[in-house]
Coordinates of C-alpha atoms in Angstrom, one line a residue:
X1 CA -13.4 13.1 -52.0
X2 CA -12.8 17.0 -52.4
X3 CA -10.7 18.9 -50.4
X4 CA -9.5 22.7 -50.5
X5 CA -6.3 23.8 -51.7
X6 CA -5.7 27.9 -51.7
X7 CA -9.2 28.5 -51.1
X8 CA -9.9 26.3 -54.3
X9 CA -11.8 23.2 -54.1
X10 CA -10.1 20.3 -55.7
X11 CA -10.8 16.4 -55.5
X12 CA -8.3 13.5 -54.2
X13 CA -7.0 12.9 -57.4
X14 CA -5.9 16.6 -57.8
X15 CA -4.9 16.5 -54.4
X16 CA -2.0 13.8 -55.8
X17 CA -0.9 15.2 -59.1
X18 CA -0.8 19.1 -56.9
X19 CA 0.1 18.6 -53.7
X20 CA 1.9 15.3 -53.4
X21 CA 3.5 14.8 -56.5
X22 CA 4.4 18.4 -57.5
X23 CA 5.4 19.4 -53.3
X24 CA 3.5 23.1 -53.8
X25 CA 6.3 25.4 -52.2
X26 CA 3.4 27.1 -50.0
X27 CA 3.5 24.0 -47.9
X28 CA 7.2 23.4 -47.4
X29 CA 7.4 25.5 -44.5
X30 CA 6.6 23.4 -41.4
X31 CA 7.3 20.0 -40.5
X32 CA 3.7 18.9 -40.3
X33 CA 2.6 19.4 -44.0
X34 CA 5.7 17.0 -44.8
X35 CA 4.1 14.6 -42.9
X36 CA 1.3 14.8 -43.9
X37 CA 3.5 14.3 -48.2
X38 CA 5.0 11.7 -47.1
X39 CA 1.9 9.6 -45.7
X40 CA -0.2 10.4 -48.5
X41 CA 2.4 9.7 -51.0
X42 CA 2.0 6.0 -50.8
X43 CA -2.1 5.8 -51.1
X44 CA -2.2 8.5 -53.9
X45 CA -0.2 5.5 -55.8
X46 CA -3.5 3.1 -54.7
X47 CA -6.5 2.9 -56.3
X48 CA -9.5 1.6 -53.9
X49 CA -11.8 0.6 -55.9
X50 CA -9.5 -2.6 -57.1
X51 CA -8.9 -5.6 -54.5
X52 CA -5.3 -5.6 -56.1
X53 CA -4.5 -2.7 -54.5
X54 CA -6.8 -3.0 -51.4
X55 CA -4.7 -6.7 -50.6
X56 CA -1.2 -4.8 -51.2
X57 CA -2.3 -2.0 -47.9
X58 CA -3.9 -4.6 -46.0
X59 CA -0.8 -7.2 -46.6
X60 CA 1.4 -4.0 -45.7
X61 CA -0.1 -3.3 -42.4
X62 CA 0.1 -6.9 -41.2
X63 CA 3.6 -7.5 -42.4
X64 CA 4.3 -4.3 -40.1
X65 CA 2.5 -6.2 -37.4
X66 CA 4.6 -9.1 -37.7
X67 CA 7.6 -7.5 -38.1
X68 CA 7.0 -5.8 -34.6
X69 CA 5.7 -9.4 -33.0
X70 CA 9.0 -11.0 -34.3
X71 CA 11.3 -8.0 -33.3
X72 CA 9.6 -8.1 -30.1
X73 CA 9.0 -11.8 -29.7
X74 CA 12.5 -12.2 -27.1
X75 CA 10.1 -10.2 -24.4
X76 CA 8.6 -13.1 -23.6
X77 CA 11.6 -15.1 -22.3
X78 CA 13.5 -12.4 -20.1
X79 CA 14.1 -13.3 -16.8
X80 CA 13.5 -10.0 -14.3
X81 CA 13.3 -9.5 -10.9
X82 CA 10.1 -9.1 -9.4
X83 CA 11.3 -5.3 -8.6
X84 CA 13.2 -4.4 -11.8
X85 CA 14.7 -0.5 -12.2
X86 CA 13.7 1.8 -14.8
X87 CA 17.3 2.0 -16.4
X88 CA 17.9 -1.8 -16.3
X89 CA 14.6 -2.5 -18.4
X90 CA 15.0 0.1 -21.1
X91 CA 17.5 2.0 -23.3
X92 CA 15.5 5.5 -22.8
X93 CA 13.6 6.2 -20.2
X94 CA 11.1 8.5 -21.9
X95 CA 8.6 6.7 -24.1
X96 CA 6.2 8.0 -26.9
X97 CA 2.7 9.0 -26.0
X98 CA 1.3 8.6 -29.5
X99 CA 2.8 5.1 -29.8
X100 CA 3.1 3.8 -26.2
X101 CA 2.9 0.0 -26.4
X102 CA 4.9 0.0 -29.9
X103 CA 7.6 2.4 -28.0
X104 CA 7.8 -0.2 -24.7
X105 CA 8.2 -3.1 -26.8
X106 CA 11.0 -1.4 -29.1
X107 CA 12.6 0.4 -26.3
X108 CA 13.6 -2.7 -24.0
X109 CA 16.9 -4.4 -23.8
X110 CA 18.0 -7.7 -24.9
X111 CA 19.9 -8.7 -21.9
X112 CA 18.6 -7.0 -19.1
X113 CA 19.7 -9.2 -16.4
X114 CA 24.2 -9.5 -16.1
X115 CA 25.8 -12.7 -14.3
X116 CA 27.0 -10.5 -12.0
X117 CA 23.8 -9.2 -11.4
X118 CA 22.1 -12.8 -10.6
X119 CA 24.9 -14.1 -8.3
X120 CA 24.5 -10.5 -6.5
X121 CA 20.8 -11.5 -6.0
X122 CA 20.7 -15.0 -5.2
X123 CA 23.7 -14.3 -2.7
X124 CA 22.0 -12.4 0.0
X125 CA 21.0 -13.7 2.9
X126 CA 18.1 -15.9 3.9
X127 CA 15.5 -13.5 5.7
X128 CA 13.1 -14.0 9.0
X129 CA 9.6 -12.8 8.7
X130 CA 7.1 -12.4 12.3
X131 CA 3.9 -12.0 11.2
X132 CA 1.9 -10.2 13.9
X133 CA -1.9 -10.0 13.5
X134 CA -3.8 -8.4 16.1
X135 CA -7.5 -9.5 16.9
X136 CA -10.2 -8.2 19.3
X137 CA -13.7 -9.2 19.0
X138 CA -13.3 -10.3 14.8
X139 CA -16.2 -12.0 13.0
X140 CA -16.3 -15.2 11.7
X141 CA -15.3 -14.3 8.0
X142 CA -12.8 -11.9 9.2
X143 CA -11.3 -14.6 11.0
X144 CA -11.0 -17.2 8.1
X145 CA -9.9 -14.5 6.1
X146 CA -6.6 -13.8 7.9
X147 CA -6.1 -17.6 8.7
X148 CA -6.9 -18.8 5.3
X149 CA -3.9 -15.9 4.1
X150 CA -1.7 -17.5 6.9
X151 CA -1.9 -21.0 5.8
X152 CA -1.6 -20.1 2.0
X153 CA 2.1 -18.6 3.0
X154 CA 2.7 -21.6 4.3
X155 CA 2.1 -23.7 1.6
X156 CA 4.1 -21.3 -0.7
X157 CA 7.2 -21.7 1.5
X158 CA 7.5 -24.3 3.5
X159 CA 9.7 -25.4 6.3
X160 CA 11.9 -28.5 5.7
X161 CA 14.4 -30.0 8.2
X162 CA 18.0 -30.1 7.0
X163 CA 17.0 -27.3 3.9
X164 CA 17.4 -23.3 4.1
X165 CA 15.2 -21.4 2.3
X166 CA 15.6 -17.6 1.0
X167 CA 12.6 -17.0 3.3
X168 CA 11.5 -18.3 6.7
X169 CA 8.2 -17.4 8.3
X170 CA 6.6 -17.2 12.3
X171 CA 3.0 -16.3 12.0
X172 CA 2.0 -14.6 15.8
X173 CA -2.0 -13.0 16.4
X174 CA -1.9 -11.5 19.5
X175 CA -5.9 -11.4 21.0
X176 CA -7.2 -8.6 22.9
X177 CA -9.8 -9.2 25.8
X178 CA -9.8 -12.9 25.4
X179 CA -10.8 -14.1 29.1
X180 CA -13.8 -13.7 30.9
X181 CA -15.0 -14.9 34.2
X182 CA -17.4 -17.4 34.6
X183 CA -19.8 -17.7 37.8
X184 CA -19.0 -20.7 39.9
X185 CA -15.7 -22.0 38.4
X186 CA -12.0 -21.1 39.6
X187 CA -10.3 -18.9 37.6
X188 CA -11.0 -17.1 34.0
X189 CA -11.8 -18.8 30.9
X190 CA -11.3 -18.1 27.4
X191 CA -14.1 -16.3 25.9
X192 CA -16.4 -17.0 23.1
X193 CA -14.3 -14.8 20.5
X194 CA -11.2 -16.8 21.7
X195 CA -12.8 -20.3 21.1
X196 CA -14.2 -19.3 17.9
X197 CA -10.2 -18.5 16.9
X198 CA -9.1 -22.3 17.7
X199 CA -12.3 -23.9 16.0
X200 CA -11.3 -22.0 12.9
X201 CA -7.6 -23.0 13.2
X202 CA -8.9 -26.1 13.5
X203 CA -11.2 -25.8 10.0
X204 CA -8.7 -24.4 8.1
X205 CA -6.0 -26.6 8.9
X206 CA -7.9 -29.4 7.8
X207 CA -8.7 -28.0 4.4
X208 CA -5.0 -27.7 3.5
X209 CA -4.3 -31.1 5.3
X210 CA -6.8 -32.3 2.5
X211 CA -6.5 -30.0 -0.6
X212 CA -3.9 -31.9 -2.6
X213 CA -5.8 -35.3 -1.8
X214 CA -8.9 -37.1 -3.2
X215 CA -12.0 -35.4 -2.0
X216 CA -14.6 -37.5 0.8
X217 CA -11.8 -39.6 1.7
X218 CA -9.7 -38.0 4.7
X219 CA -11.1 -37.2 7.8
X220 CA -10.2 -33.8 9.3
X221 CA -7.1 -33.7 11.0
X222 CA -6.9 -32.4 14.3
X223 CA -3.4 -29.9 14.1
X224 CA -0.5 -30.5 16.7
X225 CA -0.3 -27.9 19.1
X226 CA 0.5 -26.8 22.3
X227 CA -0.7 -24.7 25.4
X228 CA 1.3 -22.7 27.6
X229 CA 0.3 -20.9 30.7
X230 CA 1.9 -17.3 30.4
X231 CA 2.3 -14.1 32.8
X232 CA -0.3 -12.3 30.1
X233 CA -2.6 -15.0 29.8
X234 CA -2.0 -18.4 27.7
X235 CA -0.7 -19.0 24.8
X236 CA -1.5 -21.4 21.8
X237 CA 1.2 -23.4 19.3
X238 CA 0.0 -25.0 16.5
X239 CA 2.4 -26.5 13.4
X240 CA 0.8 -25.4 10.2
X241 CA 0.9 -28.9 7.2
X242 CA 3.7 -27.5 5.9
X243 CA 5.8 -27.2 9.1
X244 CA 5.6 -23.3 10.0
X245 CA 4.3 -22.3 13.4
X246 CA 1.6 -20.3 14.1
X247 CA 1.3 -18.9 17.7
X248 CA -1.7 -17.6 19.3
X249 CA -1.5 -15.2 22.0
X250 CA -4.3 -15.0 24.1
X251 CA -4.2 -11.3 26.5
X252 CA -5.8 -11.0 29.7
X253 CA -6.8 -7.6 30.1
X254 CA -6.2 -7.8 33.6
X255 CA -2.7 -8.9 33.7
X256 CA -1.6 -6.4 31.0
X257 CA -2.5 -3.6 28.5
X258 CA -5.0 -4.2 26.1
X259 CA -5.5 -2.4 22.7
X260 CA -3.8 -2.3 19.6
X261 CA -0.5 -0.2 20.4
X262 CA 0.1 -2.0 23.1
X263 CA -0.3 -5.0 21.2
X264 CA 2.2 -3.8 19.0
X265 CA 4.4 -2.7 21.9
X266 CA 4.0 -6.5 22.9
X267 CA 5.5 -8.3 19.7
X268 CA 8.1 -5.7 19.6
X269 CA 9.3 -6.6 22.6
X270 CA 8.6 -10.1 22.5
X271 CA 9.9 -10.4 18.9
X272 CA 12.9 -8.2 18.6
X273 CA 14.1 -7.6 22.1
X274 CA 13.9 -11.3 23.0
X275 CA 13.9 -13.3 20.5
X276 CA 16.2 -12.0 18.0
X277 CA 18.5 -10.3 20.7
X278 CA 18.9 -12.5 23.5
X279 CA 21.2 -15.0 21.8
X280 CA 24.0 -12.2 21.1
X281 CA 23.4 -10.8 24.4
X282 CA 24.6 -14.0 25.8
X283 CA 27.5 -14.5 23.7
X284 CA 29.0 -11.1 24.5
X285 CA 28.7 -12.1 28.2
X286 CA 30.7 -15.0 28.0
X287 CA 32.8 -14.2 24.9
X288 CA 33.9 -10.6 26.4
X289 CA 35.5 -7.9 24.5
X290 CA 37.2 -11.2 21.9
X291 CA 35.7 -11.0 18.9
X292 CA 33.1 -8.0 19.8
X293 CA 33.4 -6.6 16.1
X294 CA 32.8 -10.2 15.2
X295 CA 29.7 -10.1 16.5
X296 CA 28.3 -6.5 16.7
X297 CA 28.6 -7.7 12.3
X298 CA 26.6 -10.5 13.0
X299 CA 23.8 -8.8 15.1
X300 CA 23.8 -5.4 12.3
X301 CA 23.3 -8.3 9.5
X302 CA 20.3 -10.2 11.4
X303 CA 18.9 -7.1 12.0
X304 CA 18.9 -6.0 8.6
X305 CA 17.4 -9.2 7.3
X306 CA 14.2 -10.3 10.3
X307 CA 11.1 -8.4 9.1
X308 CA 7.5 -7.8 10.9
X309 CA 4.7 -8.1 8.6
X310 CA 2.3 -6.3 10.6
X311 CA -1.7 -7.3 9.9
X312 CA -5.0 -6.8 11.1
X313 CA -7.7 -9.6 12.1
X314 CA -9.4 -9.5 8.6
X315 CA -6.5 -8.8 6.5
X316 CA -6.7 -11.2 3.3
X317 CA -3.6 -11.2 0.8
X318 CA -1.7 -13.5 -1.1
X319 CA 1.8 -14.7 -1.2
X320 CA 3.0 -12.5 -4.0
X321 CA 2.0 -9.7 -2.3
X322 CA 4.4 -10.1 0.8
X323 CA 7.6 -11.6 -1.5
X324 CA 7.4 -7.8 -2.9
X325 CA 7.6 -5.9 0.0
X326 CA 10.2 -8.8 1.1
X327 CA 11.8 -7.5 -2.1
X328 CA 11.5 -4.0 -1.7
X329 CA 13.5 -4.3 1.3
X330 CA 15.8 -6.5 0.4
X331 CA 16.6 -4.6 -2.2
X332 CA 17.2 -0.9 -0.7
X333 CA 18.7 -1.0 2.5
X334 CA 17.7 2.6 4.0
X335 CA 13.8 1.4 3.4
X336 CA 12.6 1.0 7.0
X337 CA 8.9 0.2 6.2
X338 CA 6.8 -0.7 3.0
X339 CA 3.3 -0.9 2.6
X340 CA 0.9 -2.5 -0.3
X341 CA -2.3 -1.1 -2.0
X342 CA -5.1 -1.7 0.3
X343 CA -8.9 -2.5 -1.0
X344 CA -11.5 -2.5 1.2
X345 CA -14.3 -4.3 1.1
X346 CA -18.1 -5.0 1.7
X347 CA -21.5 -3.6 0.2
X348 CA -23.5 -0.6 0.6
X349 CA -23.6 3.0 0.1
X350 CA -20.8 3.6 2.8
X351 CA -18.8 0.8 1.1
X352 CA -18.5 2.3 -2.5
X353 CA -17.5 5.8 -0.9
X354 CA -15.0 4.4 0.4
X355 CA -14.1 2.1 -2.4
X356 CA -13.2 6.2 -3.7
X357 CA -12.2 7.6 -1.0
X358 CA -9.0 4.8 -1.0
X359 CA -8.0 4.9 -4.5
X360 CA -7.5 8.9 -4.0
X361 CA -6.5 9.2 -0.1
X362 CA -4.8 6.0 -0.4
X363 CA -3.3 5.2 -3.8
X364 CA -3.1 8.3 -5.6
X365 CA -1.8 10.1 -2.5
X366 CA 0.5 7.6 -1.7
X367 CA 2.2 7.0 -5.1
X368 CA 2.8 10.8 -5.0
X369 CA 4.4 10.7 -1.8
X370 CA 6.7 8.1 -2.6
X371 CA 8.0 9.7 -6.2
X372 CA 8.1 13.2 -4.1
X373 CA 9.6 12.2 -0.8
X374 CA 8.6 9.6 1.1
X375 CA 5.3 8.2 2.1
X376 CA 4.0 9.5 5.3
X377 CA 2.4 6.5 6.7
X378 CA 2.1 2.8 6.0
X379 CA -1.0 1.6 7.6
X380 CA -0.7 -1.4 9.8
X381 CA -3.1 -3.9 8.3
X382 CA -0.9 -4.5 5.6
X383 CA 2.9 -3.2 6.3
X384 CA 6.5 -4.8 6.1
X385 CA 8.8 -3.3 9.0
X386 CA 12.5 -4.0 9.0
X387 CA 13.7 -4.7 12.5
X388 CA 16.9 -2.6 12.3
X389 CA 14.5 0.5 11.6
X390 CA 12.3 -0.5 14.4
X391 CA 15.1 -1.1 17.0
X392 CA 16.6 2.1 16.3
X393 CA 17.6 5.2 18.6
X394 CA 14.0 6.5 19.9
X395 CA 11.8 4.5 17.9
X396 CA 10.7 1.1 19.7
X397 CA 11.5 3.1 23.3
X398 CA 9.7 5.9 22.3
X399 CA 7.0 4.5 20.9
X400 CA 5.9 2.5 24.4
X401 CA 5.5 6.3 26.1
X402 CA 2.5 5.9 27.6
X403 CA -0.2 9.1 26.7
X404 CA -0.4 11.9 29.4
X405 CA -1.2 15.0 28.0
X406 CA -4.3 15.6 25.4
X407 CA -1.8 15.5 22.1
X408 CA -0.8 12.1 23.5
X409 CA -3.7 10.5 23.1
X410 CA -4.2 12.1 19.7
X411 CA -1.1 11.2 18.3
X412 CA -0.3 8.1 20.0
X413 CA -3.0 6.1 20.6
X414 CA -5.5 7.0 17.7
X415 CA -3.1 6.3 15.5
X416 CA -0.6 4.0 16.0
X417 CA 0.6 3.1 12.7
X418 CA 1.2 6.7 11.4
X419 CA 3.0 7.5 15.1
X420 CA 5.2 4.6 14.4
X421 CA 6.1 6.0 10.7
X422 CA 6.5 9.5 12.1
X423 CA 9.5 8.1 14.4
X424 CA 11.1 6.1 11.7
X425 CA 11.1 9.1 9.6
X426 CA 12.5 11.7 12.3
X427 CA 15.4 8.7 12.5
X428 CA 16.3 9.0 8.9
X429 CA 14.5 5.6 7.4
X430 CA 12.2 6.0 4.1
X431 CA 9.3 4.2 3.8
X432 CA 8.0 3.5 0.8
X433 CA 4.3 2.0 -1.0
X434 CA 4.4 -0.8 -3.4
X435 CA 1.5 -0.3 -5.7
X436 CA 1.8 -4.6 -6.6
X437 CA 1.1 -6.0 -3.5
X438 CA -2.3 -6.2 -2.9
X439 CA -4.0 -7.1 0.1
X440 CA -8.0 -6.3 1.2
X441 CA -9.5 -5.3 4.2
X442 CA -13.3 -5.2 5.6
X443 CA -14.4 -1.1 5.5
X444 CA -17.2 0.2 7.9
X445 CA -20.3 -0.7 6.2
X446 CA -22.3 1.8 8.5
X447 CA -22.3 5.6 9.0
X448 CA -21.5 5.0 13.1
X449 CA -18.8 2.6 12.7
X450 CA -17.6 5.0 9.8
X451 CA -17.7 7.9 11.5
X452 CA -15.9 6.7 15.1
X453 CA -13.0 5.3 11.9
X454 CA -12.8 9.0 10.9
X455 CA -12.9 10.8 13.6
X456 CA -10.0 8.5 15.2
X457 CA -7.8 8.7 11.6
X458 CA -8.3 12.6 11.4
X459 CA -6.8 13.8 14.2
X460 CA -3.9 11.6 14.5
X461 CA -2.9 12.1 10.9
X462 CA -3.2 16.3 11.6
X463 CA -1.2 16.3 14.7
X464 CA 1.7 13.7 13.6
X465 CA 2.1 16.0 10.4
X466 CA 2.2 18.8 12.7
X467 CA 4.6 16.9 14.2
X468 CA 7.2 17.0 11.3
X469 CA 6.7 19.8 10.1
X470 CA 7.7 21.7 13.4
X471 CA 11.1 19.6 13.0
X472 CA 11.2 20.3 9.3
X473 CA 14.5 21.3 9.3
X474 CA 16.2 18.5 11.4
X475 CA 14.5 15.7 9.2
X476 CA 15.2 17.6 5.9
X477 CA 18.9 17.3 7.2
X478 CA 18.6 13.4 8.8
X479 CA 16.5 12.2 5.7
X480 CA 17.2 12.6 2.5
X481 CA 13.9 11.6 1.1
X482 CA 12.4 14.4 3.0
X483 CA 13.3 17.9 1.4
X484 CA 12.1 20.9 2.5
X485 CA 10.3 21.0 -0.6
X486 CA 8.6 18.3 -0.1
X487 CA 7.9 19.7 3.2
X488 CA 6.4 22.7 1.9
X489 CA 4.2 20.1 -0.4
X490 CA 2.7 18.4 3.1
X491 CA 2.3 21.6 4.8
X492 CA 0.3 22.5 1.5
X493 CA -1.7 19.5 1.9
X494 CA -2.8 20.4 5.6
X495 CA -3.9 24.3 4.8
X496 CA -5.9 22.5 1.9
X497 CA -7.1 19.6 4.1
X498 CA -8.5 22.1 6.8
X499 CA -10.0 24.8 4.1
X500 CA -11.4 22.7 1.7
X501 CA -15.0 21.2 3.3
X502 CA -15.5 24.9 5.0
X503 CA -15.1 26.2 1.7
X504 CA -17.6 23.7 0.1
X505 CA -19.8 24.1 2.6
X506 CA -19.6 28.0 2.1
X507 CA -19.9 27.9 -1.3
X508 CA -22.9 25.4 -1.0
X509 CA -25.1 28.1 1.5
X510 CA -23.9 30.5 -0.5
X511 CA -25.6 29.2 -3.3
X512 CA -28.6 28.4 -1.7
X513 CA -28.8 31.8 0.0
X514 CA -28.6 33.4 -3.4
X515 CA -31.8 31.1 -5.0
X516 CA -33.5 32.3 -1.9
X517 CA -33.3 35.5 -2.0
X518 CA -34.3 35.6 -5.7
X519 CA -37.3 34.1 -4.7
X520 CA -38.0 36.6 -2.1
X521 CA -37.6 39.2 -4.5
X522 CA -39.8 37.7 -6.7
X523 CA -42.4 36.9 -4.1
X524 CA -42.5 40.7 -2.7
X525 CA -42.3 41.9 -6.3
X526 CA -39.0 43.9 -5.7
X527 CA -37.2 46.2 -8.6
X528 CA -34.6 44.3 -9.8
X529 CA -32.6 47.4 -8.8
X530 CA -33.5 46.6 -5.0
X531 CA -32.7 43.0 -5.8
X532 CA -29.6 43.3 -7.2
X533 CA -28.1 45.2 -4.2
X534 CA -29.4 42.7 -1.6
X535 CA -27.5 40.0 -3.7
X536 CA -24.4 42.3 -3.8
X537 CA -25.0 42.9 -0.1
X538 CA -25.2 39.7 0.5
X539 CA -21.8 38.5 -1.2
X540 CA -19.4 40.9 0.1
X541 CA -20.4 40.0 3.1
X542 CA -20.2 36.6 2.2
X543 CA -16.2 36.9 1.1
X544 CA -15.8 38.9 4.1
X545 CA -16.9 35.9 6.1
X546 CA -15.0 33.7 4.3
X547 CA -11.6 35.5 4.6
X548 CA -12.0 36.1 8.4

């Protein structure tokens, strides 16, 4: 091996009894060169050639190895929280980027968890969870999909008389359109979409009935349930095997509103305003102005701790997934909302763009927004809302304003789920994205269905940021996750969202323009002179164009 030392070539051996061994003084003045001494010391002591000395580097490197698996070995055996802080799981919060693994291992406490710190956790209240699917005219697979996701939570937690658990759960899905009329009989009748709901109930709730028992032996069970007649149409009660509800509620389109905000507008109301309310309301009317603090505490803390998972009709997502966002607002108070990673899902061309568009639009935009400011939007097929937020001054009343004018319909009805996140957001509440919790979603596997997606989202996500910015400077002083920084960030966002596929487009006829016209040059044998100013022409108009 040769090397070159002062423009003199020299071998390894050289390189030792020079460099290493006599520390030349030309090399003493920066820190690399010592680092490079002080690695090389030890191997010009080596010879390679023997097995002797090849053993001792190879015994070296592993002892190093298990020196960092036994000094690291306690890792195994902490006991975290499922949402852990950066300051409680490491001494430093930086870490090396040339030795990242070795400098997570090294850099994490012992104890990371206090006694205090445990009791503080296990000590907070048990917590109420609604969730509130909304259906319309859902395939088959979609269907099983959000009822297989249903019955799974119930199995993870289950209900037991005489036994409170840190987590209770009401499973609503609230169906669109579900009657039709039908020539010659009295009345209207469930449609097809409708019946195809209760068979699948009906499949799935056999399957669990049965998964824990010896196969081709049970019979399918048929699940207990009940119908009620109702002012909106009927409604369905079935007890899931492991003693949760689940409530279908079927919507006559003639007795009240159909799509999805009102929908929404329906649980809220139904949920909150009734369910979770009405017992306090009926206390302070027979308890009077005794004990009003009492219970104004009571109704605060209840509100604070009864979520609304809202989902979609093919939503598909695991337990795990919704004990983190449960987490994530147990755990910070003034977090109104959270949402999980969505995937979608399906096959084609349309498919794998999206597959793209999501893990930019969605994840990548989204973890910025929530280390910036605040996240902007947590879509609906997969959100955790915290009922205090959502029964806050002008949020819940505000958001059942029916549309009137052109921006209503825009804003409020195109997209629900970012409206709804724009009013918790003007009332001070964060809402945040948990990157964990995964849940998956069926995207439009054809261009129509896509495009009619798009051209809904679009417009609905311009004007509600519209919205906020033209009260930048009351949010930047309600919230105080929303600087006006960060509002200069999202207004930065919208000037690029509206110039950037003019600008491709522009640059992309621009190109083309120019290949053409070299090959109408060539074709009519012009000078080059002649053909250079028709190109030269033809870009300064171009730019002027462009900056109009």
């Amino acid at each position: 091996y040769r090397t070159s030392l002062n423009g003199t070539s020299i071998n390894f051996i050289g390189y030792c009894s020079q460099v290493v061994d006599g520390r030349t003084p030309n090399l003493n003045g920066s820190v690399f060169p010592q680092l490079v001494l002080d690695v090389t010391h030890t191997l010009c002591f080596l010879d390679m050639s023997k097995m002797a000395d090849i053993g001792l580097l190879t015994g070296s490197a592993v002892s190093w190895w298990l020196g960092l698996v036994l000094a690291t070995v306690h890792l195994w055996y902490l006991s975290l929280y499922r949402i852990q802080r950066t300051q409680d799981l490491f001494i430093r919060r930086l870490y090396e980027g040339g030795f990242l693994e070795q400098s997570l291992l090294l850099n994490t406490r012992f104890d990371i968890q206090t006694t205090a710190k445990r009791k503080q956790f296990t000590s907070l209240n048990p917590v109420k969870v609604f969730l509130c699917a909304t259906m319309w005219h859902e395939t088959y697979n979609e269907m099983m999909k959000i009822l297989i996701s249903i019955f799974r939570l119930d199995k993870y937690r289950p209900k037991k008389e005489g036994e409170t658990s840190d987590v209770n759960f009401e499973a609503h899905i609230y169906f669109d359109d579900a009657f039709r009329e039908v020539p010659g009989s009295r009345g209207r009748h469930v449609n097809e979409y409708a019946e195809m709901l209760v068979e699948i109930i009906r499949e799935v709730y056999g399957t669990f009935m049965n998964i824990d028992k010896t196969l081709f032996k049970n019979q399918e069970q048929i699940p207990d349930q009940k119908i009620v007649t109702t002012p909106y149409g009927g409604r369905l009660v079935v007890t899931m095997p492991h003693g949760n509800s689940i409530m279908v509620h079927f919507k006559d389109k003639e007795l009240i509103r159909h799509k999805k905000r009102w929908s929404q507008v329906m649980y809220l109301y139904y949920l909150l305003g009734w369910k979770v309310s009405t017992k306090y309301f009926e206390r302070w009317g027979k308890g009077g102005s005794e004990g009003m603090g009492e219970r104004n505490k009571e109704f605060e803390k209840e509100k604070h701790n009864t979520y609304i998972l809202a989902l979609d009709g093919d939503t598909d997502f695991q337990p795990a997934a919704v004990m983190l966002l449960i987490d994530r607002l147990k755990t910070y108070p003034n977090v109104g909302a959270a949402c999980g990673r969505i995937h979608p899902t399906g096959s084609g061309p349309m498919v794998w763009y999206q597959k793209f568009e999501y893990a930019v639009g969605h994840w990548l935009q989204k973890t910025a927004e929530h280390v910036f400011g605040c996240v902007l939007c947590s879509p609906g097929c997969f959100s955790l809302f915290r009922a205090a937020a959502l029964m806050d001054n002008n949020v819940m009343k505000k958001y059942t304003i029916k549309s009137s004018k052109a921006q209503h319909y825009i804003q409020y009805d195109q997209g629900e789920d970012r409206w709804l996140c724009t009013l918790l957001l003007k009332q001070g509440w964060r809402v945040e994205y948990s990157a964990a919790a995964d849940a998956y979603t069926n995207a439009p596997e054809e261009f129509k269905e896509f495009y009619n997606q798009r051209r809904r989202w679009v417009p609905s996500t311009m004007a509600n940021i519209v919205d906020l910015l033209g009260s930048a400077t009351l949010i930047s002083q309600k919230n105080p996750s929303m600087s006006r920084p960060y509002m200069v960030y999202q207004l930065f966002n919208l000037v690029s969202f509206i110039l950037v596929p003019s600008t491709v487009i522009l640059m992309i006829a621009g190109q083309a323009c120019s290949w053409f016209l070299l090959f109408f040059c060539q074709i009519h044998k012009l000078s080059s002179r002649n053909g250079i100013k028709i190109l030269l022409f033809y870009h300064v108009s171009n730019v002027m164009q462009f900056a109009t």
